[in-house]
Every structure is written in C-alpha cells, then in structure tokens.
Amino acid sequence: MALDKAIMSGKEHRKMYRGSKSIDRTCRNHGSCDWCRENRQYKNLKKLQKTLDMMKEV
C-alpha cells in the first residue's frame, strides 16, 4: 500500500525500463537470458577455463 501512496503523492522516482529490459523480464538485472548471464558471469567463466587448462597440462 505504501507504493501506491508514494505514486499518488508524486514521491516515487523510479525510472521506467528502457530497451530490451522493457520487453523481456529475463533481460533485467540478474537476468536469466543468455546474454545477461554471460555478461554477469564473465569473470567466473574465465577462472573456470583457466583452471581446466591448468588441469590439462598436468
């Protein structure tokens, strides 16, 4: 109920979603679409690949 009151009194300052975020719910923050997931997990995937390469050398 508090959100409704904030909207009516003009104190709500959230921005509307733009671009693909407004169309697809899975493409928002912490999204599950392939593009967003790969961008978010880039660092971890690089570490995993490095570890696998080191294991192959041994």
mmCIF file of N, CA and C in Angstrom:
data_model
loop_
_atom_site.group_PDB
_atom_site.id
_atom_site.type_symbol
_atom_site.label_atom_id
_atom_site.label_comp_id
_atom_site.label_asym_id
_atom_site.label_seq_id
_atom_site.Cartn_x
_atom_site.Cartn_y
_atom_site.Cartn_z
ATOM 1 N N MET A 1 0.817 -1.190 0.000
ATOM 2 C CA MET A 1 0.000 0.000 0.000
ATOM 3 C C MET A 1 0.863 1.257 0.000
ATOM 4 N N ALA A 2 2.037 1.185 0.551
ATOM 5 C CA ALA A 2 2.894 2.359 0.642
ATOM 6 C C ALA A 2 3.339 2.837 -0.745
ATOM 7 N N LEU A 3 3.568 1.899 -1.657
ATOM 8 C CA LEU A 3 3.979 2.277 -3.005
ATOM 9 C C LEU A 3 2.875 3.049 -3.711
ATOM 10 N N ASP A 4 1.634 2.624 -3.525
ATOM 11 C CA ASP A 4 0.514 3.340 -4.136
ATOM 12 C C ASP A 4 0.419 4.775 -3.617
ATOM 13 N N LYS A 5 0.626 4.951 -2.330
ATOM 14 C CA LYS A 5 0.575 6.294 -1.748
ATOM 15 C C LYS A 5 1.704 7.172 -2.292
ATOM 16 N N ALA A 6 2.892 6.571 -2.451
ATOM 17 C CA ALA A 6 4.033 7.333 -2.959
ATOM 18 C C ALA A 6 3.794 7.761 -4.401
ATOM 19 N N ILE A 7 3.177 6.904 -5.185
ATOM 20 C CA ILE A 7 2.891 7.249 -6.587
ATOM 21 C C ILE A 7 1.864 8.379 -6.648
ATOM 22 N N MET A 8 0.826 8.290 -5.839
ATOM 23 C CA MET A 8 -0.212 9.320 -5.862
ATOM 24 C C MET A 8 0.305 10.669 -5.383
ATOM 25 N N SER A 9 1.214 10.662 -4.406
ATOM 26 C CA SER A 9 1.711 11.939 -3.884
ATOM 27 C C SER A 9 2.883 12.476 -4.692
ATOM 28 N N GLY A 10 3.366 11.721 -5.686
ATOM 29 C CA GLY A 10 4.431 12.207 -6.552
ATOM 30 C C GLY A 10 5.831 12.029 -5.978
ATOM 31 N N LYS A 11 5.978 11.175 -4.980
ATOM 32 C CA LYS A 11 7.293 10.965 -4.364
ATOM 33 C C LYS A 11 8.005 9.730 -4.901
ATOM 34 N N GLU A 12 7.423 9.069 -5.845
ATOM 35 C CA GLU A 12 8.036 7.881 -6.444
ATOM 36 C C GLU A 12 8.884 8.327 -7.624
ATOM 37 N N HIS A 13 10.176 7.964 -7.603
ATOM 38 C CA HIS A 13 11.087 8.439 -8.636
ATOM 39 C C HIS A 13 11.745 7.301 -9.407
ATOM 40 N N ARG A 14 11.090 6.159 -9.490
ATOM 41 C CA ARG A 14 11.666 5.051 -10.248
ATOM 42 C C ARG A 14 11.586 5.351 -11.731
ATOM 43 N N LYS A 15 12.619 4.939 -12.446
ATOM 44 C CA LYS A 15 12.628 5.142 -13.892
ATOM 45 C C LYS A 15 11.982 3.945 -14.583
ATOM 46 N N MET A 16 11.355 4.198 -15.689
ATOM 47 C CA MET A 16 10.769 3.118 -16.473
ATOM 48 C C MET A 16 11.891 2.334 -17.146
ATOM 49 N N TYR A 17 11.650 1.042 -17.355
ATOM 50 C CA TYR A 17 12.624 0.228 -18.068
ATOM 51 C C TYR A 17 12.688 0.668 -19.522
ATOM 52 N N ARG A 18 13.919 0.659 -20.088
ATOM 53 C CA ARG A 18 14.110 1.071 -21.470
ATOM 54 C C ARG A 18 14.771 -0.056 -22.242
ATOM 55 N N GLY A 19 14.616 -0.037 -23.537
ATOM 56 C CA GLY A 19 15.267 -1.022 -24.400
ATOM 57 C C GLY A 19 14.716 -2.416 -24.185
ATOM 58 N N SER A 20 15.604 -3.407 -24.202
ATOM 59 C CA SER A 20 15.158 -4.791 -24.100
ATOM 60 C C SER A 20 14.625 -5.112 -22.707
ATOM 61 N N LYS A 21 15.010 -4.324 -21.717
ATOM 62 C CA LYS A 21 14.511 -4.565 -20.366
ATOM 63 C C LYS A 21 13.006 -4.336 -20.270
ATOM 64 N N SER A 22 12.473 -3.434 -21.086
ATOM 65 C CA SER A 22 11.039 -3.175 -21.031
ATOM 66 C C SER A 22 10.232 -4.261 -21.726
ATOM 67 N N ILE A 23 10.862 -5.027 -22.588
ATOM 68 C CA ILE A 23 10.164 -6.059 -23.345
ATOM 69 C C ILE A 23 10.247 -7.413 -22.656
ATOM 70 N N ASP A 24 11.440 -7.767 -22.205
ATOM 71 C CA ASP A 24 11.678 -9.106 -21.682
ATOM 72 C C ASP A 24 12.057 -9.034 -20.208
ATOM 73 N N ARG A 25 11.301 -9.698 -19.344
ATOM 74 C CA ARG A 25 11.587 -9.677 -17.906
ATOM 75 C C ARG A 25 12.890 -10.377 -17.575
ATOM 76 N N THR A 26 13.287 -11.370 -18.380
ATOM 77 C CA THR A 26 14.500 -12.117 -18.083
ATOM 78 C C THR A 26 15.748 -11.330 -18.450
ATOM 79 N N CYS A 27 15.603 -10.176 -19.073
ATOM 80 C CA CYS A 27 16.751 -9.398 -19.519
ATOM 81 C C CYS A 27 17.032 -8.234 -18.566
ATOM 82 N N ARG A 28 16.518 -8.300 -17.360
ATOM 83 C CA ARG A 28 16.762 -7.249 -16.377
ATOM 84 C C ARG A 28 17.936 -7.625 -15.494
ATOM 85 N N ASN A 29 18.208 -6.846 -14.450
ATOM 86 C CA ASN A 29 19.331 -7.118 -13.550
ATOM 87 C C ASN A 29 19.240 -8.530 -12.998
ATOM 88 N N HIS A 30 20.355 -9.217 -12.986
ATOM 89 C CA HIS A 30 20.448 -10.612 -12.544
ATOM 90 C C HIS A 30 19.553 -11.497 -13.400
ATOM 91 N N GLY A 31 19.435 -11.164 -14.673
ATOM 92 C CA GLY A 31 18.542 -11.866 -15.573
ATOM 93 C C GLY A 31 19.018 -13.252 -15.947
ATOM 94 N N SER A 32 18.113 -14.009 -16.520
ATOM 95 C CA SER A 32 18.432 -15.380 -16.882
ATOM 96 C C SER A 32 18.557 -15.572 -18.388
ATOM 97 N N CYS A 33 18.461 -14.494 -19.167
ATOM 98 C CA CYS A 33 18.668 -14.653 -20.603
ATOM 99 C C CYS A 33 20.158 -14.913 -20.847
ATOM 100 N N ASP A 34 20.488 -15.563 -21.928
ATOM 101 C CA ASP A 34 21.862 -15.980 -22.191
ATOM 102 C C ASP A 34 22.830 -14.805 -22.216
ATOM 103 N N TRP A 35 22.449 -13.733 -22.842
ATOM 104 C CA TRP A 35 23.319 -12.558 -22.982
ATOM 105 C C TRP A 35 23.657 -11.970 -21.600
ATOM 106 N N CYS A 36 22.633 -11.750 -20.795
ATOM 107 C CA CYS A 36 22.844 -11.153 -19.465
ATOM 108 C C CYS A 36 23.628 -12.093 -18.563
ATOM 109 N N ARG A 37 23.312 -13.383 -18.622
ATOM 110 C CA ARG A 37 24.003 -14.341 -17.768
ATOM 111 C C ARG A 37 25.483 -14.405 -18.112
ATOM 112 N N GLU A 38 25.822 -14.436 -19.391
ATOM 113 C CA GLU A 38 27.230 -14.494 -19.786
ATOM 114 C C GLU A 38 27.973 -13.213 -19.423
ATOM 115 N N ASN A 39 27.326 -12.075 -19.564
ATOM 116 C CA ASN A 39 27.960 -10.814 -19.171
ATOM 117 C C ASN A 39 28.212 -10.780 -17.669
ATOM 118 N N ARG A 40 27.267 -11.298 -16.895
ATOM 119 C CA ARG A 40 27.374 -11.266 -15.450
ATOM 120 C C ARG A 40 28.411 -12.259 -14.940
ATOM 121 N N GLN A 41 28.552 -13.402 -15.599
ATOM 122 C CA GLN A 41 29.434 -14.457 -15.126
ATOM 123 C C GLN A 41 30.748 -14.523 -15.886
ATOM 124 N N TYR A 42 31.108 -13.488 -16.597
ATOM 125 C CA TYR A 42 32.304 -13.486 -17.429
ATOM 126 C C TYR A 42 33.555 -13.806 -16.618
ATOM 127 N N LYS A 43 33.707 -13.140 -15.485
ATOM 128 C CA LYS A 43 34.893 -13.327 -14.639
ATOM 129 C C LYS A 43 35.001 -14.777 -14.155
ATOM 130 N N ASN A 44 33.885 -15.341 -13.725
ATOM 131 C CA ASN A 44 33.904 -16.709 -13.208
ATOM 132 C C ASN A 44 34.164 -17.724 -14.314
ATOM 133 N N LEU A 45 33.642 -17.480 -15.497
ATOM 134 C CA LEU A 45 33.879 -18.409 -16.608
ATOM 135 C C LEU A 45 35.340 -18.399 -17.029
ATOM 136 N N LYS A 46 35.979 -17.232 -16.981
ATOM 137 C CA LYS A 46 37.406 -17.141 -17.314
ATOM 138 C C LYS A 46 38.244 -17.906 -16.288
ATOM 139 N N LYS A 47 37.906 -17.770 -15.001
ATOM 140 C CA LYS A 47 38.624 -18.505 -13.966
ATOM 141 C C LYS A 47 38.460 -20.009 -14.142
ATOM 142 N N LEU A 48 37.253 -20.434 -14.473
ATOM 143 C CA LEU A 48 36.987 -21.854 -14.686
ATOM 144 C C LEU A 48 37.783 -22.391 -15.863
ATOM 145 N N GLN A 49 37.817 -21.630 -16.957
ATOM 146 C CA GLN A 49 38.563 -22.049 -18.141
ATOM 147 C C GLN A 49 40.060 -22.136 -17.839
ATOM 148 N N LYS A 50 40.571 -21.190 -17.074
ATOM 149 C CA LYS A 50 41.985 -21.193 -16.704
ATOM 150 C C LYS A 50 42.312 -22.428 -15.858
ATOM 151 N N THR A 51 41.427 -22.755 -14.937
ATOM 152 C CA THR A 51 41.624 -23.929 -14.086
ATOM 153 C C THR A 51 41.607 -25.211 -14.912
ATOM 154 N N LEU A 52 40.682 -25.316 -15.835
ATOM 155 C CA LEU A 52 40.604 -26.505 -16.689
ATOM 156 C C LEU A 52 41.847 -26.644 -17.565
ATOM 157 N N ASP A 53 42.360 -25.530 -18.066
ATOM 158 C CA ASP A 53 43.589 -25.558 -18.877
ATOM 159 C C ASP A 53 44.779 -26.024 -18.053
ATOM 160 N N MET A 54 44.842 -25.558 -16.794
ATOM 161 C CA MET A 54 45.950 -25.966 -15.932
ATOM 162 C C MET A 54 45.865 -27.457 -15.602
ATOM 163 N N MET A 55 44.668 -27.970 -15.463
ATOM 164 C CA MET A 55 44.486 -29.390 -15.172
ATOM 165 C C MET A 55 44.894 -30.244 -16.381
ATOM 166 N N LYS A 56 44.647 -29.755 -17.580
ATOM 167 C CA LYS A 56 45.019 -30.493 -18.786
ATOM 168 C C LYS A 56 46.529 -30.579 -18.931
ATOM 169 N N GLU A 57 47.240 -29.527 -18.498
ATOM 170 C CA GLU A 57 48.696 -29.527 -18.596
ATOM 171 C C GLU A 57 49.314 -30.572 -17.690
ATOM 172 N N VAL A 58 48.713 -30.811 -16.568
ATOM 173 C CA VAL A 58 49.266 -31.767 -15.585
ATOM 174 C C VAL A 58 48.911 -33.137 -15.988
#
